[in-house]
Every structure is written in C-alpha cells, then in structure tokens.
Amino acid sequence: MDNFEKYIAENKDSFNEHKADRKKLWSNIEQELDKKPAPKVFKLWKSPIMKVAASIFIVLGLFSVISFFMNGGINPGQNDIVNQELEEIDMYYSSMVTQQVQLVKLNTKLSQEDKDEFLSFMDELDTEYKELRIEMKENLDNELVLAAIVNNYKKRIELIEKLLERINNSKNIEDGNGYIL
Amino acid sequence: METNILFTHKDLVEKGKSGDRSSQYQLYELYVDAMYNVSMRMLRTKEDAEDVVQDSFVEAFKNLSSFRYESTFGSWLKRIVINKSINHLKLKRVPITAIDDHEFHLNDETVEEKETDYDIKKIKKVIEQLPLGYKQIINLYLIEGYDHVEISDIMNITVSTSKSQYHRAKKKLIEMIKEL
C-alpha cells in the first residue's frame, strides 16, 4: 500500500457524507416485508427456457407448413416413396392402356360402331380415373380410393382383353374360313 | 478475537432470522447510513441509491436464514448492496470498467512518491469527476476496501484485469489531483 492508499484508508470516514432518509426507506422496506408472498404464478412466457422452446416450436411449425406446401400437400418422407412407386405403376398401366386404345383405333377389322362404343367406355373410365386421382392427392392413405383406382385399371384391361378376344375370334373365323376356302 | 467480530450483533441477527421486526429494525438503524453511502458512491444519484438500499435490506431480511456468520453481518449486507448497485449500473448500461482493457502495465511502481500533501476534499472531488469506467474500481478497492480477488468476483472480471484496471485508474486519479 503506498502513501496515497494509506491516506485514503485513514480518511475513509469522510467518504460517508450522506445521510439516508431513514423513515422513508424503512416504511418501504416494511411494506415489502409485510407483503404476503404472492401466489406463485409461473409465467411460461417469461421463462427463458420456454421462450427458446416456443421459438423452436414456431420455427418447426413454419418449416413443416412450408414443406407441406412445397410438396403439394403431401408430407415428405415415407409417403414420398409410396407416391413414387404408385406413380411408376400408374405410368406403366396408363401407357399400356393408351397403347391398346391406339391399337383399337387403328384396327381396320372393327366396325366404326364397335370402336365408338369401346372408346366411349374408355372415356367414361378415364373421367372416373381422373376423379380418383384428385381424390387420391387429397388423401393418399385412403384404401378405398386406391382400390377404386386399381379397379378402374382392371376394368380397362378387361375391356381391352374382351375386345381383343373378339377381334381374335373374328380373325380365327376368317382364318378358318380361309382354310375352308 | 476474529470469531467475535464475525458474531457482531448475533442476537439481533438471530432474532431477525425468526422474523422479529424490532430486531430487524435495529439492524437497519445500525447499517442504513453506511449502506446508503456505499450505494451513493457507486450510483451517484439519491433515488437510485435509495432504491438499491431498500431492495438490499428487503432481500437481506428475507434471506437472513442463509446468513451463516462466514463474514460479519455488515460485510454480508454490504456485498448485497454492492451487487445490486453493479446490477443497477449494468441495467443503465453505465460502463463499470474501462473499455480499453490492455493486459500490460508498465513497471508502474515508479510512482514519484513525493510526499505531496493530499487533501481528502480534493480527492473526493476528483473521484466524482473520474471517467465512469475508472470510478467503480477506485471505489471498490480504495474506499470499500475489497481486494482484487473480491473485485474480480463482484465485477465478473479476472484478477489481473482488476489489477491493471486499478493501476490505470489510480494513475489517472493522481494525475487529475495534480492538475487540480
């Protein structure tokens, strides 16, 4: 301790120059002490942990809403795979169906009447199929919708098969005729 | 003797612990001026100092049961006042330490200790005028009598920062006294 510090230490008391307003302070202190401890209200929003939790919750919420819309309303993840698989099956069938329809259209051995009848069935099934697709986007999990789609395809294939059968039959008859001739 | 000091006002403290209002008042009477001065030195304004002193007594009486005579009641109470004052300064964003915090101090003890006649009134005046960042460390070390370990704890700085800050603040203080 140098002289300066010593000097101050010796004169410490002179730094106590203020006098407190005893009465005023005490009445405030007493008031505070007499206060019944207020029923503890745990304010969730005031706790820092809760604040952090809330922010995380909001961020997660926003993120999932955004990703929901980005994925056209279907949740990512597991459904993605299901969706993709479905899409592949769908593509396979639809290409098959259009190919067959094209074949029927180009077939010369069928009367215009038969063709129109067949194609009107096909169109009917097509609109039904489109409706089912929309339904499907809204709720992928619905087994009824899935079953309906499969049925739709089955009907088309059945229809085509029958038509082909008829064509082949007439071919056979013609062939037979040929041989007979 | 040491232990006797620690147990100063033991009766009052013990009664105060059990909630005896008149004992609490007696303790208050004994210490209020000292505490008010501690707070005034740090905060400089009457209203702030009064608020801090009130809060400190309330907190002290409410937590009296945790006082275990590890220090005197006075220094325990004073520590509450100091902490509350520091918090008050922080809330008001008043710098409690100087900002440029270099860790070097030149061979500082070449102080030209010519036996100048210090004048306590002058010193008090100059301390009032000290830059904000210097004032608290001078206060805590020179006047309140805390050592650097205690100050580092109070101000949440390292011991060496406390030392270097104090040396710089003291240098500044002496300069200012000479200029006066």
mmCIF file of C-alpha atoms in Angstrom:
data_model
loop_
_atom_site.group_PDB
_atom_site.id
_atom_site.type_symbol
_atom_site.label_atom_id
_atom_site.label_comp_id
_atom_site.label_asym_id
_atom_site.label_seq_id
_atom_site.Cartn_x
_atom_site.Cartn_y
_atom_site.Cartn_z
ATOM 1 C CA MET A 1 0.000 0.000 0.000
ATOM 2 C CA ASP A 2 1.505 3.328 -0.979
ATOM 3 C CA ASN A 3 1.089 6.607 0.791
ATOM 4 C CA PHE A 4 -1.826 7.621 -1.318
ATOM 5 C CA GLU A 5 -3.732 4.476 -0.493
ATOM 6 C CA LYS A 6 -2.818 4.788 3.150
ATOM 7 C CA TYR A 7 -4.022 8.327 3.237
ATOM 8 C CA ILE A 8 -7.377 7.353 1.838
ATOM 9 C CA ALA A 9 -7.711 4.414 4.200
ATOM 10 C CA GLU A 10 -7.075 6.757 7.103
ATOM 11 C CA ASN A 11 -9.693 9.149 5.892
ATOM 12 C CA LYS A 12 -12.300 6.605 4.924
ATOM 13 C CA ASP A 13 -14.912 8.060 7.169
ATOM 14 C CA SER A 14 -15.004 11.310 5.315
ATOM 15 C CA PHE A 15 -16.456 9.444 2.354
ATOM 16 C CA ASN A 16 -19.521 8.684 4.396
ATOM 17 C CA GLU A 17 -21.049 12.046 3.875
ATOM 18 C CA HIS A 18 -24.626 11.108 3.108
ATOM 19 C CA LYS A 19 -27.473 10.528 5.484
ATOM 20 C CA ALA A 20 -30.233 8.175 4.484
ATOM 21 C CA ASP A 21 -33.856 9.146 4.803
ATOM 22 C CA ARG A 22 -34.419 6.514 7.458
ATOM 23 C CA LYS A 23 -38.147 6.799 7.931
ATOM 24 C CA LYS A 24 -38.996 6.746 4.275
ATOM 25 C CA LEU A 25 -36.727 3.830 3.499
ATOM 26 C CA TRP A 26 -37.887 1.798 6.463
ATOM 27 C CA SER A 27 -41.540 2.240 5.636
ATOM 28 C CA ASN A 28 -40.854 0.989 2.140
ATOM 29 C CA ILE A 29 -38.842 -1.930 3.461
ATOM 30 C CA GLU A 30 -41.532 -2.823 5.983
ATOM 31 C CA GLN A 31 -44.178 -2.685 3.294
ATOM 32 C CA GLU A 32 -42.141 -5.010 1.161
ATOM 33 C CA LEU A 33 -41.534 -7.420 4.046
ATOM 34 C CA ASP A 34 -45.191 -7.474 5.040
ATOM 35 C CA LYS A 35 -46.292 -8.394 1.588
ATOM 36 C CA LYS A 36 -47.655 -11.881 1.625
ATOM 37 C CA PRO A 37 -45.658 -13.807 -0.880
ATOM 38 C CA ALA A 38 -47.955 -13.621 -3.871
ATOM 39 C CA PRO A 39 -49.218 -16.968 -5.103
ATOM 40 C CA LYS A 40 -46.533 -18.036 -7.414
ATOM 41 C CA VAL A 41 -47.761 -17.714 -10.921
ATOM 42 C CA PHE A 42 -45.385 -19.453 -13.179
ATOM 43 C CA LYS A 43 -45.414 -17.325 -16.255
ATOM 44 C CA LEU A 44 -44.434 -19.661 -19.004
ATOM 45 C CA TRP A 45 -43.712 -16.927 -21.468
ATOM 46 C CA LYS A 46 -41.321 -15.288 -19.025
ATOM 47 C CA SER A 47 -39.128 -18.289 -18.530
ATOM 48 C CA PRO A 48 -36.159 -18.152 -20.923
ATOM 49 C CA ILE A 49 -36.311 -21.891 -21.470
ATOM 50 C CA MET A 50 -39.916 -21.624 -22.513
ATOM 51 C CA LYS A 51 -39.020 -18.771 -24.818
ATOM 52 C CA VAL A 52 -36.429 -20.938 -26.509
ATOM 53 C CA ALA A 53 -38.848 -23.844 -26.672
ATOM 54 C CA ALA A 54 -41.529 -21.622 -28.155
ATOM 55 C CA SER A 55 -39.166 -20.283 -30.804
ATOM 56 C CA ILE A 56 -38.107 -23.788 -31.749
ATOM 57 C CA PHE A 57 -41.745 -24.800 -31.895
ATOM 58 C CA ILE A 58 -42.602 -21.861 -34.143
ATOM 59 C CA VAL A 59 -39.636 -22.494 -36.422
ATOM 60 C CA LEU A 60 -40.519 -26.175 -36.702
ATOM 61 C CA GLY A 61 -44.142 -25.296 -37.329
ATOM 62 C CA LEU A 62 -43.248 -22.843 -40.075
ATOM 63 C CA PHE A 63 -40.849 -25.302 -41.599
ATOM 64 C CA SER A 64 -43.407 -28.089 -41.741
ATOM 65 C CA VAL A 65 -46.084 -25.778 -43.165
ATOM 66 C CA ILE A 66 -43.679 -24.581 -45.850
ATOM 67 C CA SER A 67 -42.523 -28.070 -46.735
ATOM 68 C CA PHE A 68 -46.164 -29.216 -46.782
ATOM 69 C CA PHE A 69 -46.947 -26.698 -49.478
ATOM 70 C CA MET A 70 -43.684 -27.298 -51.327
ATOM 71 C CA ASN A 71 -44.585 -30.950 -51.660
ATOM 72 C CA GLY A 72 -48.027 -30.240 -52.988
ATOM 73 C CA GLY A 73 -49.760 -31.032 -49.758
ATOM 74 C CA ILE A 74 -48.220 -34.419 -49.241
ATOM 75 C CA ASN A 75 -45.796 -34.956 -46.431
ATOM 76 C CA PRO A 76 -42.263 -35.852 -47.378
ATOM 77 C CA GLY A 77 -40.538 -38.988 -46.206
ATOM 78 C CA GLN A 78 -42.251 -42.338 -46.254
ATOM 79 C CA ASN A 79 -45.140 -41.119 -48.373
ATOM 80 C CA ASP A 80 -42.675 -39.947 -50.960
ATOM 81 C CA ILE A 81 -41.564 -43.486 -51.635
ATOM 82 C CA VAL A 82 -45.122 -44.805 -51.716
ATOM 83 C CA ASN A 83 -46.065 -41.994 -54.029
ATOM 84 C CA GLN A 84 -43.172 -42.685 -56.346
ATOM 85 C CA GLU A 85 -43.958 -46.375 -56.523
ATOM 86 C CA LEU A 86 -47.571 -45.613 -57.245
ATOM 87 C CA GLU A 87 -46.561 -43.177 -59.919
ATOM 88 C CA GLU A 88 -44.497 -45.863 -61.632
ATOM 89 C CA ILE A 89 -47.310 -48.390 -61.567
ATOM 90 C CA ASP A 90 -49.665 -45.758 -62.819
ATOM 91 C CA MET A 91 -47.345 -44.865 -65.689
ATOM 92 C CA TYR A 92 -46.963 -48.465 -66.675
ATOM 93 C CA TYR A 93 -50.695 -49.077 -66.783
ATOM 94 C CA SER A 94 -51.597 -45.837 -68.455
ATOM 95 C CA SER A 95 -49.023 -46.357 -71.191
ATOM 96 C CA MET A 96 -50.334 -49.862 -71.696
ATOM 97 C CA VAL A 97 -53.903 -48.632 -71.887
ATOM 98 C CA THR A 98 -53.150 -45.823 -74.332
ATOM 99 C CA GLN A 99 -51.190 -48.237 -76.496
ATOM 100 C CA GLN A 100 -54.112 -50.637 -76.582
ATOM 101 C CA VAL A 101 -56.566 -47.844 -77.270
ATOM 102 C CA GLN A 102 -54.365 -46.745 -80.131
ATOM 103 C CA LEU A 103 -54.314 -50.293 -81.458
ATOM 104 C CA VAL A 104 -58.095 -50.465 -81.310
ATOM 105 C CA LYS A 105 -58.433 -47.137 -83.053
ATOM 106 C CA LEU A 106 -56.141 -48.221 -85.851
ATOM 107 C CA ASN A 107 -57.694 -51.648 -86.169
ATOM 108 C CA THR A 108 -59.344 -51.947 -89.518
ATOM 109 C CA LYS A 109 -61.237 -55.075 -88.768
ATOM 110 C CA LEU A 110 -63.554 -53.402 -86.298
ATOM 111 C CA SER A 111 -66.699 -51.600 -87.325
ATOM 112 C CA GLN A 112 -66.880 -47.881 -86.528
ATOM 113 C CA GLU A 113 -69.784 -48.656 -84.211
ATOM 114 C CA ASP A 114 -67.792 -51.114 -82.155
ATOM 115 C CA LYS A 115 -64.888 -48.712 -81.948
ATOM 116 C CA ASP A 116 -67.105 -45.855 -80.758
ATOM 117 C CA GLU A 117 -68.768 -47.996 -78.173
ATOM 118 C CA PHE A 118 -65.461 -49.208 -76.885
ATOM 119 C CA LEU A 119 -63.953 -45.726 -76.826
ATOM 120 C CA SER A 120 -66.955 -44.241 -75.006
ATOM 121 C CA PHE A 121 -66.477 -46.873 -72.299
ATOM 122 C CA MET A 122 -62.866 -45.969 -72.193
ATOM 123 C CA ASP A 123 -63.646 -42.255 -71.893
ATOM 124 C CA GLU A 124 -66.063 -42.938 -69.069
ATOM 125 C CA LEU A 125 -63.434 -44.874 -67.216
ATOM 126 C CA ASP A 126 -60.948 -42.136 -67.971
ATOM 127 C CA THR A 127 -63.029 -39.410 -66.300
ATOM 128 C CA GLU A 128 -63.636 -41.700 -63.360
ATOM 129 C CA TYR A 129 -59.940 -42.296 -63.169
ATOM 130 C CA LYS A 130 -59.193 -38.561 -63.170
ATOM 131 C CA GLU A 131 -61.599 -38.013 -60.316
ATOM 132 C CA LEU A 132 -59.941 -40.770 -58.375
ATOM 133 C CA ARG A 133 -56.555 -39.189 -58.960
ATOM 134 C CA ILE A 134 -57.746 -35.925 -57.439
ATOM 135 C CA GLU A 135 -59.283 -37.795 -54.543
ATOM 136 C CA MET A 136 -56.019 -39.641 -54.147
ATOM 137 C CA LYS A 137 -53.952 -36.462 -53.857
ATOM 138 C CA GLU A 138 -56.187 -35.290 -51.048
ATOM 139 C CA ASN A 139 -55.837 -38.462 -49.052
ATOM 140 C CA LEU A 140 -53.180 -40.852 -50.044
ATOM 141 C CA ASP A 141 -53.916 -43.240 -47.225
ATOM 142 C CA ASN A 142 -57.441 -43.952 -48.234
ATOM 143 C CA GLU A 143 -57.536 -47.597 -49.185
ATOM 144 C CA LEU A 144 -60.925 -47.263 -50.799
ATOM 145 C CA VAL A 145 -59.573 -44.773 -53.273
ATOM 146 C CA LEU A 146 -56.635 -46.987 -54.013
ATOM 147 C CA ALA A 147 -58.893 -49.963 -54.526
ATOM 148 C CA ALA A 148 -61.079 -47.901 -56.824
ATOM 149 C CA ILE A 149 -58.095 -46.899 -58.928
ATOM 150 C CA VAL A 150 -56.962 -50.461 -59.229
ATOM 151 C CA ASN A 151 -60.484 -51.479 -60.173
ATOM 152 C CA ASN A 152 -60.560 -48.779 -62.765
ATOM 153 C CA TYR A 153 -57.454 -50.174 -64.371
ATOM 154 C CA LYS A 154 -58.746 -53.702 -64.116
ATOM 155 C CA LYS A 155 -61.915 -52.715 -65.930
ATOM 156 C CA ARG A 156 -59.991 -51.093 -68.718
ATOM 157 C CA ILE A 157 -57.740 -54.048 -69.126
ATOM 158 C CA GLU A 158 -60.717 -56.357 -69.009
ATOM 159 C CA LEU A 159 -62.449 -54.284 -71.621
ATOM 160 C CA ILE A 160 -59.435 -54.312 -73.850
ATOM 161 C CA GLU A 161 -58.913 -58.009 -73.336
ATOM 162 C CA LYS A 162 -62.507 -58.725 -74.309
ATOM 163 C CA LEU A 163 -62.220 -56.575 -77.354
ATOM 164 C CA LEU A 164 -59.031 -58.257 -78.367
ATOM 165 C CA GLU A 165 -60.641 -61.598 -77.813
ATOM 166 C CA ARG A 166 -63.437 -60.588 -80.136
ATOM 167 C CA ILE A 167 -61.002 -59.403 -82.734
ATOM 168 C CA ASN A 168 -59.021 -62.596 -82.483
ATOM 169 C CA ASN A 169 -62.179 -64.688 -82.643
ATOM 170 C CA SER A 170 -63.289 -62.976 -85.791
ATOM 171 C CA LYS A 171 -59.768 -63.438 -87.106
ATOM 172 C CA ASN A 172 -59.922 -67.106 -86.291
ATOM 173 C CA ILE A 173 -63.263 -67.394 -88.012
ATOM 174 C CA GLU A 174 -61.904 -65.586 -91.010
ATOM 175 C CA ASP A 175 -58.790 -67.714 -90.935
ATOM 176 C CA GLY A 176 -60.957 -70.770 -90.604
ATOM 177 C CA ASN A 177 -62.973 -69.561 -93.478
ATOM 178 C CA GLY A 178 -59.789 -69.135 -95.352
ATOM 179 C CA TYR A 179 -58.740 -72.618 -94.726
ATOM 180 C CA ILE A 180 -62.175 -73.897 -95.561
ATOM 181 C CA LEU A 181 -61.951 -71.974 -98.709
ATOM 182 C CA MET B 1 -10.974 -12.035 18.625
ATOM 183 C CA GLU B 2 -11.542 -12.846 14.945
ATOM 184 C CA THR B 3 -14.553 -15.000 15.659
ATOM 185 C CA ASN B 4 -16.005 -12.362 17.943
ATOM 186 C CA ILE B 5 -16.085 -9.893 15.101
ATOM 187 C CA LEU B 6 -17.934 -12.356 12.915
ATOM 188 C CA PHE B 7 -20.643 -12.674 15.505
ATOM 189 C CA THR B 8 -21.265 -8.966 15.855
ATOM 190 C CA HIS B 9 -24.947 -8.369 16.546
ATOM 191 C CA LYS B 10 -25.534 -12.074 16.731
ATOM 192 C CA ASP B 11 -28.564 -11.609 18.957
ATOM 193 C CA LEU B 12 -30.215 -9.210 16.593
ATOM 194 C CA VAL B 13 -29.429 -11.363 13.605
ATOM 195 C CA GLU B 14 -30.781 -14.487 15.278
ATOM 196 C CA LYS B 15 -33.999 -12.754 16.274
ATOM 197 C CA GLY B 16 -34.234 -11.222 12.847
ATOM 198 C CA LYS B 17 -33.970 -14.681 11.358
ATOM 199 C CA SER B 18 -37.104 -15.695 13.166
ATOM 200 C CA GLY B 19 -38.838 -12.670 11.736
ATOM 201 C CA ASP B 20 -38.688 -10.338 14.746
ATOM 202 C CA ARG B 21 -39.464 -6.959 13.260
ATOM 203 C CA SER B 22 -37.905 -4.826 16.002
ATOM 204 C CA SER B 23 -34.602 -6.680 15.760
ATOM 205 C CA GLN B 24 -34.686 -6.196 12.046
ATOM 206 C CA TYR B 25 -35.319 -2.522 12.591
ATOM 207 C CA GLN B 26 -32.363 -2.268 14.942
ATOM 208 C CA LEU B 27 -30.126 -3.863 12.381
ATOM 209 C CA TYR B 28 -31.482 -1.463 9.831
ATOM 210 C CA GLU B 29 -30.739 1.502 12.092
ATOM 211 C CA LEU B 30 -27.193 0.311 12.600
ATOM 212 C CA TYR B 31 -26.381 -0.158 8.964
ATOM 213 C CA VAL B 32 -28.610 2.012 6.858
ATOM 214 C CA ASP B 33 -26.319 5.030 6.641
ATOM 215 C CA ALA B 34 -23.253 3.000 5.798
ATOM 216 C CA MET B 35 -25.143 1.094 3.120
ATOM 217 C CA TYR B 36 -26.648 4.262 1.739
ATOM 218 C CA ASN B 37 -23.188 5.760 1.401
ATOM 219 C CA VAL B 38 -21.844 2.656 -0.311
ATOM 220 C CA SER B 39 -24.624 2.857 -2.824
ATOM 221 C CA MET B 40 -24.352 6.608 -3.264
ATOM 222 C CA ARG B 41 -20.657 6.283 -4.062
ATOM 223 C CA MET B 42 -21.430 3.844 -6.807
ATOM 224 C CA LEU B 43 -24.617 5.250 -8.241
ATOM 225 C CA ARG B 44 -24.266 8.961 -7.505
ATOM 226 C CA THR B 45 -27.985 9.647 -7.532
ATOM 227 C CA LYS B 46 -30.134 9.745 -4.440
ATOM 228 C CA GLU B 47 -33.124 7.966 -5.938
ATOM 229 C CA ASP B 48 -31.109 5.084 -7.348
ATOM 230 C CA ALA B 49 -29.195 4.677 -4.102
ATOM 231 C CA GLU B 50 -32.405 4.654 -2.064
ATOM 232 C CA ASP B 51 -33.951 2.043 -4.318
ATOM 233 C CA VAL B 52 -30.908 -0.183 -4.046
ATOM 234 C CA VAL B 53 -30.667 0.186 -0.265
ATOM 235 C CA GLN B 54 -34.349 -0.628 0.189
ATOM 236 C CA ASP B 55 -34.122 -3.663 -2.046
ATOM 237 C CA SER B 56 -30.966 -4.812 -0.311
ATOM 238 C CA PHE B 57 -32.494 -4.685 3.159
ATOM 239 C CA VAL B 58 -35.593 -6.477 1.970
ATOM 240 C CA GLU B 59 -33.502 -9.169 0.352
ATOM 241 C CA ALA B 60 -31.232 -9.421 3.373
ATOM 242 C CA PHE B 61 -34.113 -9.853 5.824
ATOM 243 C CA LYS B 62 -35.889 -12.310 3.605
ATOM 244 C CA ASN B 63 -32.737 -14.381 3.220
ATOM 245 C CA LEU B 64 -31.380 -13.928 6.681
ATOM 246 C CA SER B 65 -31.660 -17.650 7.306
ATOM 247 C CA SER B 66 -28.922 -18.215 4.723
ATOM 248 C CA PHE B 67 -26.522 -15.974 6.644
ATOM 249 C CA ARG B 68 -24.104 -18.296 8.436
ATOM 250 C CA TYR B 69 -21.599 -15.940 10.066
ATOM 251 C CA GLU B 70 -18.954 -16.642 7.461
ATOM 252 C CA SER B 71 -18.459 -12.901 7.419
ATOM 253 C CA THR B 72 -19.839 -10.138 9.559
ATOM 254 C CA PHE B 73 -23.432 -9.204 9.045
ATOM 255 C CA GLY B 74 -22.234 -5.800 7.853
ATOM 256 C CA SER B 75 -19.996 -7.128 5.111
ATOM 257 C CA TRP B 76 -22.633 -9.649 4.069
ATOM 258 C CA LEU B 77 -25.146 -6.833 3.753
ATOM 259 C CA LYS B 78 -22.645 -4.585 2.040
ATOM 260 C CA ARG B 79 -21.980 -7.245 -0.532
ATOM 261 C CA ILE B 80 -25.680 -7.368 -1.342
ATOM 262 C CA VAL B 81 -25.711 -3.588 -1.745
ATOM 263 C CA ILE B 82 -22.616 -3.674 -3.970
ATOM 264 C CA ASN B 83 -24.051 -6.415 -6.157
ATOM 265 C CA LYS B 84 -27.352 -4.643 -6.514
ATOM 266 C CA SER B 85 -25.575 -1.403 -7.359
ATOM 267 C CA ILE B 86 -23.477 -3.109 -10.015
ATOM 268 C CA ASN B 87 -26.607 -4.645 -11.497
ATOM 269 C CA HIS B 88 -28.244 -1.268 -11.462
ATOM 270 C CA LEU B 89 -25.320 0.218 -13.377
ATOM 271 C CA LYS B 90 -25.424 -2.628 -15.844
ATOM 272 C CA LEU B 91 -29.132 -2.089 -16.399
ATOM 273 C CA LYS B 92 -28.452 1.537 -17.125
ATOM 274 C CA ARG B 93 -25.580 0.486 -19.367
ATOM 275 C CA VAL B 94 -23.085 2.533 -17.427
ATOM 276 C CA PRO B 95 -19.597 1.141 -18.039
ATOM 277 C CA ILE B 96 -18.330 -0.429 -14.838
ATOM 278 C CA THR B 97 -14.812 -0.986 -16.114
ATOM 279 C CA ALA B 98 -12.708 0.940 -18.588
ATOM 280 C CA ILE B 99 -13.228 -0.349 -22.099
ATOM 281 C CA ASP B 100 -9.659 -0.451 -23.419
ATOM 282 C CA ASP B 101 -8.581 -3.416 -21.415
ATOM 283 C CA HIS B 102 -4.911 -3.934 -22.159
ATOM 284 C CA GLU B 103 -3.305 -6.600 -20.097
ATOM 285 C CA PHE B 104 0.022 -4.838 -19.883
ATOM 286 C CA HIS B 105 1.065 -2.473 -17.219
ATOM 287 C CA LEU B 106 4.469 -0.878 -17.453
ATOM 288 C CA ASN B 107 6.708 -1.021 -14.464
ATOM 289 C CA ASP B 108 4.081 1.043 -12.765
ATOM 290 C CA GLU B 109 5.571 1.406 -9.342
ATOM 291 C CA THR B 110 7.942 4.168 -10.398
ATOM 292 C CA VAL B 111 5.403 6.490 -8.922
ATOM 293 C CA GLU B 112 7.024 9.715 -7.913
ATOM 294 C CA GLU B 113 6.079 9.433 -4.301
ATOM 295 C CA LYS B 114 6.952 12.920 -3.304
ATOM 296 C CA GLU B 115 5.201 13.402 -0.038
ATOM 297 C CA THR B 116 2.509 15.532 -1.569
ATOM 298 C CA ASP B 117 0.028 16.847 0.848
ATOM 299 C CA TYR B 118 -3.091 15.052 -0.171
ATOM 300 C CA ASP B 119 -6.300 16.747 0.578
ATOM 301 C CA ILE B 120 -9.236 14.459 1.160
ATOM 302 C CA LYS B 121 -11.703 17.031 -0.108
ATOM 303 C CA LYS B 122 -9.758 17.362 -3.332
ATOM 304 C CA ILE B 123 -9.583 13.609 -3.688
ATOM 305 C CA LYS B 124 -13.298 13.234 -3.193
ATOM 306 C CA LYS B 125 -13.987 15.865 -5.776
ATOM 307 C CA VAL B 126 -11.682 14.219 -8.297
ATOM 308 C CA ILE B 127 -13.152 10.778 -7.703
ATOM 309 C CA GLU B 128 -16.515 12.260 -8.578
ATOM 310 C CA GLN B 129 -15.047 13.510 -11.850
ATOM 311 C CA LEU B 130 -13.311 10.264 -12.781
ATOM 312 C CA PRO B 131 -14.403 8.671 -16.054
ATOM 313 C CA LEU B 132 -17.193 6.200 -15.391
ATOM 314 C CA GLY B 133 -15.136 3.142 -16.192
ATOM 315 C CA TYR B 134 -12.488 4.094 -13.640
ATOM 316 C CA LYS B 135 -14.716 5.142 -10.828
ATOM 317 C CA GLN B 136 -16.036 1.777 -9.687
ATOM 318 C CA ILE B 137 -12.681 0.079 -9.340
ATOM 319 C CA ILE B 138 -11.308 3.001 -7.324
ATOM 320 C CA ASN B 139 -14.400 2.857 -5.182
ATOM 321 C CA LEU B 140 -14.253 -0.845 -4.552
ATOM 322 C CA TYR B 141 -10.522 -1.025 -3.892
ATOM 323 C CA LEU B 142 -9.644 2.246 -2.226
ATOM 324 C CA ILE B 143 -12.784 3.092 -0.337
ATOM 325 C CA GLU B 144 -14.753 -0.104 0.169
ATOM 326 C CA GLY B 145 -11.529 -1.984 0.826
ATOM 327 C CA TYR B 146 -12.089 -5.041 -1.328
ATOM 328 C CA ASP B 147 -9.054 -6.885 -2.633
ATOM 329 C CA HIS B 148 -8.569 -7.805 -6.281
ATOM 330 C CA VAL B 149 -9.889 -11.324 -5.823
ATOM 331 C CA GLU B 150 -13.099 -9.988 -4.341
ATOM 332 C CA ILE B 151 -13.365 -7.304 -7.001
ATOM 333 C CA SER B 152 -12.868 -9.821 -9.785
ATOM 334 C CA ASP B 153 -15.770 -11.746 -8.279
ATOM 335 C CA ILE B 154 -18.000 -8.695 -7.890
ATOM 336 C CA MET B 155 -17.350 -7.274 -11.332
ATOM 337 C CA ASN B 156 -17.035 -10.613 -13.069
ATOM 338 C CA ILE B 157 -13.565 -9.870 -14.438
ATOM 339 C CA THR B 158 -10.221 -11.621 -13.968
ATOM 340 C CA VAL B 159 -7.935 -10.790 -11.096
ATOM 341 C CA SER B 160 -5.268 -9.458 -13.457
ATOM 342 C CA THR B 161 -7.825 -7.267 -15.195
ATOM 343 C CA SER B 162 -8.842 -5.937 -11.837
ATOM 344 C CA LYS B 163 -5.225 -5.158 -11.032
ATOM 345 C CA SER B 164 -4.426 -3.467 -14.309
ATOM 346 C CA GLN B 165 -7.653 -1.525 -14.278
ATOM 347 C CA TYR B 166 -6.970 -0.362 -10.764
ATOM 348 C CA HIS B 167 -3.437 0.755 -11.560
ATOM 349 C CA ARG B 168 -4.600 2.715 -14.540
ATOM 350 C CA ALA B 169 -7.465 4.245 -12.634
ATOM 351 C CA LYS B 170 -5.181 5.231 -9.780
ATOM 352 C CA LYS B 171 -2.693 6.777 -12.180
ATOM 353 C CA LYS B 172 -5.470 8.773 -13.745
ATOM 354 C CA LEU B 173 -6.758 9.800 -10.344
ATOM 355 C CA ILE B 174 -3.369 11.066 -9.185
ATOM 356 C CA GLU B 175 -2.872 12.907 -12.455
ATOM 357 C CA MET B 176 -6.195 14.606 -12.041
ATOM 358 C CA ILE B 177 -5.442 15.533 -8.460
ATOM 359 C CA LYS B 178 -2.215 17.175 -9.538
ATOM 360 C CA GLU B 179 -3.919 19.086 -12.286
ATOM 361 C CA LEU B 180 -6.498 20.443 -9.936
#
